């Protein structure tokens, strides 16, 4: 979750391309952004494939050029095993497509294993089928070459996560990097119900005060696929939503003038302002976050394990 | 944290007597409630001792008759070791006073060890000096008889936590029960900066729909001391605070009528209403909750360990 | 693993009925002990069903009257998912048979979650489908009523594990108790490759110095099924084995007299004697014990979860 | 513990210089090895300072040229807080001496956090005062620049631990590397009662089949200090010890010839041979290893934290 702050400063409090895209009203016709939506009738699953094709799209959506696949399902965080096999299979299909035949992979499970909603990355690493040492010592003969690391967060290591990963990439020379991370959503309905897969890595932008470095093909020297699941909402986002509802309610009374006097941006700024400063660094998460994160981590590691033995 | 919901339904979104007392404007003169405040000049620590003396006090504050000692300090969640020795000593003094010479103690560390802000109770248990088996097998000769259990939460066990503890109390016959639990606060400034010690146990009240049973002298058959630390804020509380600020801001514009049209209770109800239903079950917690909970758990277990060897 | 010591004192360093039975040379004809063996040709699995029918059998095998089903397979601790479904199914069949239509179950995951080879019980609890609270609050309508607890070990709680469980049983009134525990084996080939299911509970015997109480139908008041997996070997057992080999080797040289001068019992006593006293309290476990225990815990919790929804 | 195997192959089943030195009978007069012993009368602590001065010493002791400080105390794994402050202070004195004014440090906590006796390194990292990011972001002004990482073991990552660390060292450019690791001892009396500090790093030697790389100044490019605590004994070591005792006992009977027919090396080879092959990969550890490792990890992290703020 470390990289999110900067993302949010730029893009408006979400790590999900699918939520950013909702801001663009008539998105179908936007130059530089292509959107394909697919609803699985039986699987109760919705896929949205957003392609940002050029700099205009990049500027409009606030995300780098590339592919963003979002898989949404209410059942993602529920315990039904048979469903999760289908979900893993769907994730696998998209991973395979984006991975383009790479054989030697490093997966980095980002986040703090000691903070439940941020433990997704480390949990995925725990259940991976690691093969690099087995292949290189001739203990197995087939499968992809998979290594993994859970580098911890800056509060634990003192180091930029991107620096730790770059050092390991330089030393061990994988062909592809997968990063798995917990994300922030804007809409609480998407919490623990969405998987985003992109081929752009994690790019916190270049805003002033951004000391954290990107984990992208540009910085790492190899392609980077990012898998993310929104597990938290920033406090200002929740407050902003509530205020929007409140203003609507007030508007119904008589204060149409009041309602109109706030633009979206102004209202979000107000939400930040009315909050005590330290609240901006807090997050909102469900009470059963332990069960939900565990369940989702299995689905993701299962998808990657199928890829490894494929 | 399991018992909090019912508490909040009755008392208005806080488990802290010191916050409830703030609602009673001219509290000094309230019949049935006695308040003593003490500020430590050097220790940067504030103690508030609230005594609810009778049913009138009980009704007014929404908490049972008994003593509520609140120790507040900005440094509680910080890593300065020397400070924590003083804090442990202060907690010890109050514990000793409330424990009244009991020698055989069971401590129950409530909460879910897998959800970081709810792991306070289990963490305290992990660092306790347990002596019951050592004394009874003659491996040590002195000290209090201390046993402990981390019973888990209902989502993990399927059982009421109160039932699990009552069974163990009946079987092992301690003279006193200490329960340690994470609490919900209303004011984000108190998060991880307050320890509340009371001799009333945990009494979620008798509201409609309250299936969870109290952990009190009445239900357990032995005195119960509760030690709690607020580690989360309920989402409606945060939103309510924000709306209060917003209404003030709007009021400055021109909508004095609007501002006046909401009582405190109406505004809280509105905060709940404008929230999507599932948000009412979410909580707000700081990003470094892992470090803060660990630090506080040491302070509490150290205070109890000093009691055990005293 | 807490209860093992006493078991070993009586029975000779193993918790497995199948190993005790090996000591009885011509076991087929022993009065009071019935043994049925079944080898699954495709599943690479061997089942041994030992029934101790009367007190003579009890005395001979050093285990209480009852059924002991042992499922052995080299693949139990390996990561092949499809195999584990078959294994879970086999465990389920035996569980169903022993459970005799009981609907309200408490499972106790014994052991210390902080000591890897002893964490089997707590790990099984973590992955159980708990339904008691869901059924009783009408959130689900079907399935067995399943509750669970991981009571910890005496070093953590100060209390006899049997006391903790008895208190919870008395208070919550289940119809059946399942205990899951890590065991000690004699033969290192059985480590993490054997599941023992019995309907006798855990009975550490009544040897001098045995302060730990049994978890049996007699003490709990309800039927008790024990599921155990050997994850450790006691140090004297390993040394004894080695000495046996050594004496054989020496015997080949010339010291036939020496070899003959030690009975089995004498040699085990010698093994204990040549060890420094504190070594008797140590255990032997494989380096990858974390992976193996995790894998086995899934197989067991999966079997029980299938039972719950059946 | 990963690197130990190779060490043991060469040096005879211990990672402790102080145990290797015991093999050299009249060590006082050995060329190239200097030994100073110091017994603290009040602290119940013994320090042994072994300096390997040249290649002859290196060859004789089977350890590289450098300093090996061993601090032994029965109380190291016990819970007495006041004692641990003295122990931390002693460790600090030696660390300071070996560190030679380096200001920018990376600590790597080696080992597998999921296997209790191997979790020492990761536990030390958890309690460190990490300052690198605070200093570099001007949030604090004083103290050493401390970063840390718990890289996991090859079974978890697929990568050589030395490769992971080398990558991070190259990228983040510390001036000094400290590695903390669980070790193997030969003498069970030293288990969890000894801290070894050396300035030679971890050098598993260059034996045939050694695929694991050293973590030394030569491979890392910066000085490496290793802090190790023996938490396990290899199974062959235990068996060898037992056989030694057995042969002595037999010798007393009549088989003097037998006793003399085995050299030390032959007896160890025999110990390996009489063991089933998979036993060679198992380890022996005490039952309360969780408490002991936790206690020792605090002592070490406290020593390093004092260094950081000094």
PDB file of N, CA, C and O in Angstrom, chain A residues 162-214:
ATOM      1  N   UNK A 162      11.176  -0.091  -3.930  1.00  0.00           N
ATOM      2  CA  UNK A 162      11.649  -0.167  -5.315  1.00  0.00           C
ATOM      3  C   UNK A 162      13.152  -0.414  -5.384  1.00  0.00           C
ATOM      4  O   UNK A 162      13.634  -1.120  -6.271  1.00  0.00           O
ATOM      5  N   UNK A 163      13.900   0.127  -4.428  1.00  0.00           N
ATOM      6  CA  UNK A 163      15.354  -0.082  -4.391  1.00  0.00           C
ATOM      7  C   UNK A 163      15.673  -1.541  -4.067  1.00  0.00           C
ATOM      8  O   UNK A 163      16.556  -2.157  -4.663  1.00  0.00           O
ATOM      9  N   UNK A 164      14.950  -2.083  -3.071  1.00  0.00           N
ATOM     10  CA  UNK A 164      15.189  -3.481  -2.688  1.00  0.00           C
ATOM     11  C   UNK A 164      14.942  -4.395  -3.887  1.00  0.00           C
ATOM     12  O   UNK A 164      15.761  -5.262  -4.211  1.00  0.00           O
ATOM     13  N   UNK A 165      13.830  -4.157  -4.574  1.00  0.00           N
ATOM     14  CA  UNK A 165      13.475  -5.028  -5.694  1.00  0.00           C
ATOM     15  C   UNK A 165      14.466  -4.849  -6.857  1.00  0.00           C
ATOM     16  O   UNK A 165      14.902  -5.814  -7.477  1.00  0.00           O
ATOM     17  N   UNK A 166      14.813  -3.615  -7.115  1.00  0.00           N
ATOM     18  CA  UNK A 166      15.758  -3.357  -8.217  1.00  0.00           C
ATOM     19  C   UNK A 166      17.093  -4.069  -7.961  1.00  0.00           C
ATOM     20  O   UNK A 166      17.683  -4.659  -8.869  1.00  0.00           O
ATOM     21  N   UNK A 167      17.548  -4.022  -6.717  1.00  0.00           N
ATOM     22  CA  UNK A 167      18.787  -4.724  -6.369  1.00  0.00           C
ATOM     23  C   UNK A 167      18.682  -6.210  -6.649  1.00  0.00           C
ATOM     24  O   UNK A 167      19.596  -6.817  -7.227  1.00  0.00           O
ATOM     25  N   UNK A 168      17.570  -6.805  -6.267  1.00  0.00           N
ATOM     26  CA  UNK A 168      17.391  -8.250  -6.470  1.00  0.00           C
ATOM     27  C   UNK A 168      17.246  -8.573  -7.951  1.00  0.00           C
ATOM     28  O   UNK A 168      17.786  -9.570  -8.446  1.00  0.00           O
ATOM     29  N   UNK A 169      16.541  -7.715  -8.690  1.00  0.00           N
ATOM     30  CA  UNK A 169      16.391  -7.912 -10.145  1.00  0.00           C
ATOM     31  C   UNK A 169      17.756  -7.856 -10.822  1.00  0.00           C
ATOM     32  O   UNK A 169      18.105  -8.726 -11.633  1.00  0.00           O
ATOM     33  N   UNK A 170      18.533  -6.845 -10.482  1.00  0.00           N
ATOM     34  CA  UNK A 170      19.867  -6.712 -11.092  1.00  0.00           C
ATOM     35  C   UNK A 170      20.727  -7.937 -10.812  1.00  0.00           C
ATOM     36  O   UNK A 170      21.479  -8.398 -11.677  1.00  0.00           O
ATOM     37  N   UNK A 171      20.642  -8.459  -9.601  1.00  0.00           N
ATOM     38  CA  UNK A 171      21.519  -9.553  -9.200  1.00  0.00           C
ATOM     39  C   UNK A 171      21.080 -10.888  -9.797  1.00  0.00           C
ATOM     40  O   UNK A 171      21.907 -11.708 -10.170  1.00  0.00           O
ATOM     41  N   UNK A 172      19.747 -11.117  -9.848  1.00  0.00           N
ATOM     42  CA  UNK A 172      19.268 -12.462 -10.229  1.00  0.00           C
ATOM     43  C   UNK A 172      18.744 -12.531 -11.655  1.00  0.00           C
ATOM     44  O   UNK A 172      18.441 -13.612 -12.142  1.00  0.00           O
ATOM     45  N   UNK A 173      18.584 -11.376 -12.308  1.00  0.00           N
ATOM     46  CA  UNK A 173      18.291 -11.316 -13.743  1.00  0.00           C
ATOM     47  C   UNK A 173      17.053 -12.100 -14.184  1.00  0.00           C
ATOM     48  O   UNK A 173      17.127 -12.930 -15.115  1.00  0.00           O
ATOM     49  N   UNK A 174      15.887 -11.861 -13.577  1.00  0.00           N
ATOM     50  CA  UNK A 174      14.670 -12.462 -14.135  1.00  0.00           C
ATOM     51  C   UNK A 174      14.288 -11.772 -15.447  1.00  0.00           C
ATOM     52  O   UNK A 174      14.791 -10.681 -15.751  1.00  0.00           O
ATOM     53  N   UNK A 175      13.405 -12.409 -16.221  1.00  0.00           N
ATOM     54  CA  UNK A 175      12.938 -11.797 -17.483  1.00  0.00           C
ATOM     55  C   UNK A 175      11.688 -10.947 -17.281  1.00  0.00           C
ATOM     56  O   UNK A 175      11.314 -10.167 -18.156  1.00  0.00           O
ATOM     57  N   UNK A 176      11.008 -11.187 -16.156  1.00  0.00           N
ATOM     58  CA  UNK A 176       9.729 -10.513 -15.922  1.00  0.00           C
ATOM     59  C   UNK A 176       9.541 -10.352 -14.421  1.00  0.00           C
ATOM     60  O   UNK A 176       9.886 -11.242 -13.646  1.00  0.00           O
ATOM     61  N   UNK A 177       8.967  -9.209 -14.019  1.00  0.00           N
ATOM     62  CA  UNK A 177       8.652  -8.976 -12.609  1.00  0.00           C
ATOM     63  C   UNK A 177       7.137  -8.885 -12.439  1.00  0.00           C
ATOM     64  O   UNK A 177       6.473  -8.176 -13.196  1.00  0.00           O
ATOM     65  N   UNK A 178       6.608  -9.642 -11.490  1.00  0.00           N
ATOM     66  CA  UNK A 178       5.196  -9.479 -11.108  1.00  0.00           C
ATOM     67  C   UNK A 178       5.177  -8.850  -9.725  1.00  0.00           C
ATOM     68  O   UNK A 178       5.835  -9.355  -8.818  1.00  0.00           O
ATOM     69  N   UNK A 179       4.427  -7.764  -9.549  1.00  0.00           N
ATOM     70  CA  UNK A 179       4.255  -7.211  -8.200  1.00  0.00           C
ATOM     71  C   UNK A 179       2.796  -7.389  -7.792  1.00  0.00           C
ATOM     72  O   UNK A 179       1.881  -7.156  -8.570  1.00  0.00           O
ATOM     73  N   UNK A 180       2.607  -7.878  -6.564  1.00  0.00           N
ATOM     74  CA  UNK A 180       1.258  -8.048  -6.019  1.00  0.00           C
ATOM     75  C   UNK A 180       1.127  -7.092  -4.838  1.00  0.00           C
ATOM     76  O   UNK A 180       2.010  -7.040  -3.987  1.00  0.00           O
ATOM     77  N   UNK A 181       0.047  -6.327  -4.806  1.00  0.00           N
ATOM     78  CA  UNK A 181      -0.072  -5.308  -3.764  1.00  0.00           C
ATOM     79  C   UNK A 181      -1.539  -5.074  -3.415  1.00  0.00           C
ATOM     80  O   UNK A 181      -2.426  -5.262  -4.239  1.00  0.00           O
ATOM     81  N   UNK A 182      -1.759  -4.672  -2.179  1.00  0.00           N
ATOM     82  CA  UNK A 182      -3.077  -4.194  -1.767  1.00  0.00           C
ATOM     83  C   UNK A 182      -3.256  -2.775  -2.272  1.00  0.00           C
ATOM     84  O   UNK A 182      -2.310  -1.991  -2.274  1.00  0.00           O
ATOM     85  N   UNK A 183      -4.460  -2.446  -2.711  1.00  0.00           N
ATOM     86  CA  UNK A 183      -4.722  -1.133  -3.277  1.00  0.00           C
ATOM     87  C   UNK A 183      -5.756  -0.378  -2.452  1.00  0.00           C
ATOM     88  O   UNK A 183      -6.384  -0.941  -1.556  1.00  0.00           O
ATOM     89  N   UNK A 184      -5.936   0.896  -2.803  1.00  0.00           N
ATOM     90  CA  UNK A 184      -7.031   1.677  -2.239  1.00  0.00           C
ATOM     91  C   UNK A 184      -8.111   1.842  -3.299  1.00  0.00           C
ATOM     92  O   UNK A 184      -7.813   2.089  -4.472  1.00  0.00           O
ATOM     93  N   UNK A 185      -9.359   1.669  -2.903  1.00  0.00           N
ATOM     94  CA  UNK A 185     -10.473   1.902  -3.815  1.00  0.00           C
ATOM     95  C   UNK A 185     -11.189   3.174  -3.411  1.00  0.00           C
ATOM     96  O   UNK A 185     -10.978   3.730  -2.338  1.00  0.00           O
ATOM     97  N   UNK A 186     -12.044   3.640  -4.283  1.00  0.00           N
ATOM     98  CA  UNK A 186     -12.884   4.784  -3.952  1.00  0.00           C
ATOM     99  C   UNK A 186     -14.252   4.285  -3.508  1.00  0.00           C
ATOM    100  O   UNK A 186     -14.837   4.796  -2.576  1.00  0.00           O
ATOM    101  N   UNK A 187     -14.734   3.274  -4.191  1.00  0.00           N
ATOM    102  CA  UNK A 187     -16.080   2.770  -3.942  1.00  0.00           C
ATOM    103  C   UNK A 187     -16.017   1.564  -3.012  1.00  0.00           C
ATOM    104  O   UNK A 187     -15.397   0.553  -3.330  1.00  0.00           O
ATOM    105  N   UNK A 188     -16.682   1.666  -1.879  1.00  0.00           N
ATOM    106  CA  UNK A 188     -16.595   0.574  -0.907  1.00  0.00           C
ATOM    107  C   UNK A 188     -17.194  -0.725  -1.456  1.00  0.00           C
ATOM    108  O   UNK A 188     -16.889  -1.795  -0.957  1.00  0.00           O
ATOM    109  N   UNK A 189     -18.013  -0.633  -2.475  1.00  0.00           N
ATOM    110  CA  UNK A 189     -18.552  -1.861  -3.085  1.00  0.00           C
ATOM    111  C   UNK A 189     -17.483  -2.684  -3.780  1.00  0.00           C
ATOM    112  O   UNK A 189     -17.694  -3.854  -4.075  1.00  0.00           O
ATOM    113  N   UNK A 190     -16.367  -2.082  -4.092  1.00  0.00           N
ATOM    114  CA  UNK A 190     -15.313  -2.820  -4.801  1.00  0.00           C
ATOM    115  C   UNK A 190     -14.302  -3.445  -3.841  1.00  0.00           C
ATOM    116  O   UNK A 190     -13.475  -4.254  -4.252  1.00  0.00           O
ATOM    117  N   UNK A 191     -14.367  -3.100  -2.589  1.00  0.00           N
ATOM    118  CA  UNK A 191     -13.401  -3.588  -1.598  1.00  0.00           C
ATOM    119  C   UNK A 191     -13.412  -5.114  -1.553  1.00  0.00           C
ATOM    120  O   UNK A 191     -14.448  -5.736  -1.317  1.00  0.00           O
ATOM    121  N   UNK A 192     -12.246  -5.708  -1.765  1.00  0.00           N
ATOM    122  CA  UNK A 192     -12.083  -7.161  -1.714  1.00  0.00           C
ATOM    123  C   UNK A 192     -12.950  -7.904  -2.729  1.00  0.00           C
ATOM    124  O   UNK A 192     -13.198  -9.091  -2.585  1.00  0.00           O
ATOM    125  N   UNK A 193     -13.401  -7.188  -3.749  1.00  0.00           N
ATOM    126  CA  UNK A 193     -14.240  -7.810  -4.781  1.00  0.00           C
ATOM    127  C   UNK A 193     -13.689  -7.568  -6.174  1.00  0.00           C
ATOM    128  O   UNK A 193     -14.382  -7.807  -7.165  1.00  0.00           O
ATOM    129  N   UNK A 194     -12.485  -7.062  -6.268  1.00  0.00           N
ATOM    130  CA  UNK A 194     -11.932  -6.648  -7.550  1.00  0.00           C
ATOM    131  C   UNK A 194     -10.464  -7.059  -7.634  1.00  0.00           C
ATOM    132  O   UNK A 194      -9.722  -6.892  -6.671  1.00  0.00           O
ATOM    133  N   UNK A 195     -10.075  -7.618  -8.788  1.00  0.00           N
ATOM    134  CA  UNK A 195      -8.649  -7.834  -9.055  1.00  0.00           C
ATOM    135  C   UNK A 195      -8.281  -7.005 -10.272  1.00  0.00           C
ATOM    136  O   UNK A 195      -8.963  -7.079 -11.295  1.00  0.00           O
ATOM    137  N   UNK A 196      -7.241  -6.205 -10.158  1.00  0.00           N
ATOM    138  CA  UNK A 196      -6.766  -5.428 -11.302  1.00  0.00           C
ATOM    139  C   UNK A 196      -5.417  -5.981 -11.739  1.00  0.00           C
ATOM    140  O   UNK A 196      -4.507  -6.141 -10.922  1.00  0.00           O
ATOM    141  N   UNK A 197      -5.308  -6.275 -13.027  1.00  0.00           N
ATOM    142  CA  UNK A 197      -4.044  -6.753 -13.590  1.00  0.00           C
ATOM    143  C   UNK A 197      -3.600  -5.749 -14.639  1.00  0.00           C
ATOM    144  O   UNK A 197      -4.390  -5.401 -15.517  1.00  0.00           O
ATOM    145  N   UNK A 198      -2.378  -5.254 -14.544  1.00  0.00           N
ATOM    146  CA  UNK A 198      -1.929  -4.313 -15.573  1.00  0.00           C
ATOM    147  C   UNK A 198      -0.500  -4.616 -15.975  1.00  0.00           C
ATOM    148  O   UNK A 198       0.235  -5.275 -15.246  1.00  0.00           O
ATOM    149  N   UNK A 199      -0.129  -4.152 -17.155  1.00  0.00           N
ATOM    150  CA  UNK A 199       1.247  -4.357 -17.633  1.00  0.00           C
ATOM    151  C   UNK A 199       2.069  -3.075 -17.529  1.00  0.00           C
ATOM    152  O   UNK A 199       3.074  -2.932 -18.221  1.00  0.00           O
ATOM    153  N   UNK A 200       1.651  -2.190 -16.632  1.00  0.00           N
ATOM    154  CA  UNK A 200       2.348  -0.910 -16.513  1.00  0.00           C
ATOM    155  C   UNK A 200       3.179  -0.809 -15.239  1.00  0.00           C
ATOM    156  O   UNK A 200       3.857   0.186 -15.026  1.00  0.00           O
ATOM    157  N   UNK A 201       3.098  -1.810 -14.384  1.00  0.00           N
ATOM    158  CA  UNK A 201       3.815  -1.718 -13.113  1.00  0.00           C
ATOM    159  C   UNK A 201       3.120  -0.768 -12.159  1.00  0.00           C
ATOM    160  O   UNK A 201       1.920  -0.496 -12.294  1.00  0.00           O
ATOM    161  N   UNK A 202       3.880  -0.275 -11.216  1.00  0.00           N
ATOM    162  CA  UNK A 202       3.344   0.643 -10.213  1.00  0.00           C
ATOM    163  C   UNK A 202       4.093   1.944 -10.354  1.00  0.00           C
ATOM    164  O   UNK A 202       5.298   2.013 -10.128  1.00  0.00           O
ATOM    165  N   UNK A 203       3.350   2.976 -10.769  1.00  0.00           N
ATOM    166  CA  UNK A 203       3.982   4.253 -11.079  1.00  0.00           C
ATOM    167  C   UNK A 203       3.342   5.343 -10.256  1.00  0.00           C
ATOM    168  O   UNK A 203       2.301   5.864 -10.614  1.00  0.00           O
ATOM    169  N   UNK A 204       3.939   5.695  -9.136  1.00  0.00           N
ATOM    170  CA  UNK A 204       3.306   6.677  -8.263  1.00  0.00           C
ATOM    171  C   UNK A 204       3.353   8.097  -8.791  1.00  0.00           C
ATOM    172  O   UNK A 204       2.990   9.004  -8.078  1.00  0.00           O
ATOM    173  N   UNK A 205       3.784   8.265 -10.021  1.00  0.00           N
ATOM    174  CA  UNK A 205       3.771   9.608 -10.591  1.00  0.00           C
ATOM    175  C   UNK A 205       4.970  10.415 -10.167  1.00  0.00           C
ATOM    176  O   UNK A 205       5.829   9.957  -9.432  1.00  0.00           O
ATOM    177  N   UNK A 206       5.012  11.649 -10.642  1.00  0.00           N
ATOM    178  CA  UNK A 206       6.200  12.449 -10.398  1.00  0.00           C
ATOM    179  C   UNK A 206       5.847  13.743  -9.689  1.00  0.00           C
ATOM    180  O   UNK A 206       6.428  14.781  -9.922  1.00  0.00           O
ATOM    181  N   UNK A 207       4.853  13.688  -8.851  1.00  0.00           N
ATOM    182  CA  UNK A 207       4.429  14.882  -8.120  1.00  0.00           C
ATOM    183  C   UNK A 207       5.511  15.371  -7.176  1.00  0.00           C
ATOM    184  O   UNK A 207       6.402  14.617  -6.783  1.00  0.00           O
ATOM    185  N   UNK A 208       5.428  16.641  -6.813  1.00  0.00           N
ATOM    186  CA  UNK A 208       6.349  17.209  -5.829  1.00  0.00           C
ATOM    187  C   UNK A 208       6.248  16.410  -4.525  1.00  0.00           C
ATOM    188  O   UNK A 208       5.174  16.008  -4.110  1.00  0.00           O
ATOM    189  N   UNK A 209       7.361  16.178  -3.903  1.00  0.00           N
ATOM    190  CA  UNK A 209       7.334  15.480  -2.617  1.00  0.00           C
ATOM    191  C   UNK A 209       7.255  13.977  -2.762  1.00  0.00           C
ATOM    192  O   UNK A 209       7.163  13.268  -1.771  1.00  0.00           O
ATOM    193  N   UNK A 210       7.290  13.483  -3.973  1.00  0.00           N
ATOM    194  CA  UNK A 210       7.214  12.040  -4.163  1.00  0.00           C
ATOM    195  C   UNK A 210       8.595  11.423  -4.077  1.00  0.00           C
ATOM    196  O   UNK A 210       9.354  11.409  -5.038  1.00  0.00           O
ATOM    197  N   UNK A 211       8.944  10.880  -2.930  1.00  0.00           N
ATOM    198  CA  UNK A 211      10.273  10.306  -2.756  1.00  0.00           C
ATOM    199  C   UNK A 211      10.291   8.835  -3.115  1.00  0.00           C
ATOM    200  O   UNK A 211      11.327   8.213  -3.118  1.00  0.00           O
ATOM    201  N   UNK A 212       9.132   8.264  -3.345  1.00  0.00           N
ATOM    202  CA  UNK A 212       9.108   6.833  -3.623  1.00  0.00           C
ATOM    203  C   UNK A 212       9.230   6.591  -5.111  1.00  0.00           C
ATOM    204  O   UNK A 212       8.590   7.239  -5.920  1.00  0.00           O
ATOM    205  N   UNK A 213      10.020   5.590  -5.424  1.00  0.00           N
ATOM    206  CA  UNK A 213      10.304   5.376  -6.838  1.00  0.00           C
ATOM    207  C   UNK A 213       9.354   4.361  -7.448  1.00  0.00           C
ATOM    208  O   UNK A 213       8.839   3.471  -6.777  1.00  0.00           O
ATOM    209  N   UNK A 214       9.176   4.494  -8.726  1.00  0.00           N
ATOM    210  CA  UNK A 214       8.272   3.621  -9.465  1.00  0.00           C
ATOM    211  C   UNK A 214       8.841   2.215  -9.610  1.00  0.00           C
ATOM    212  O   UNK A 214      10.054   2.008  -9.563  1.00  0.00           O
TER     213      UNK A 214
END
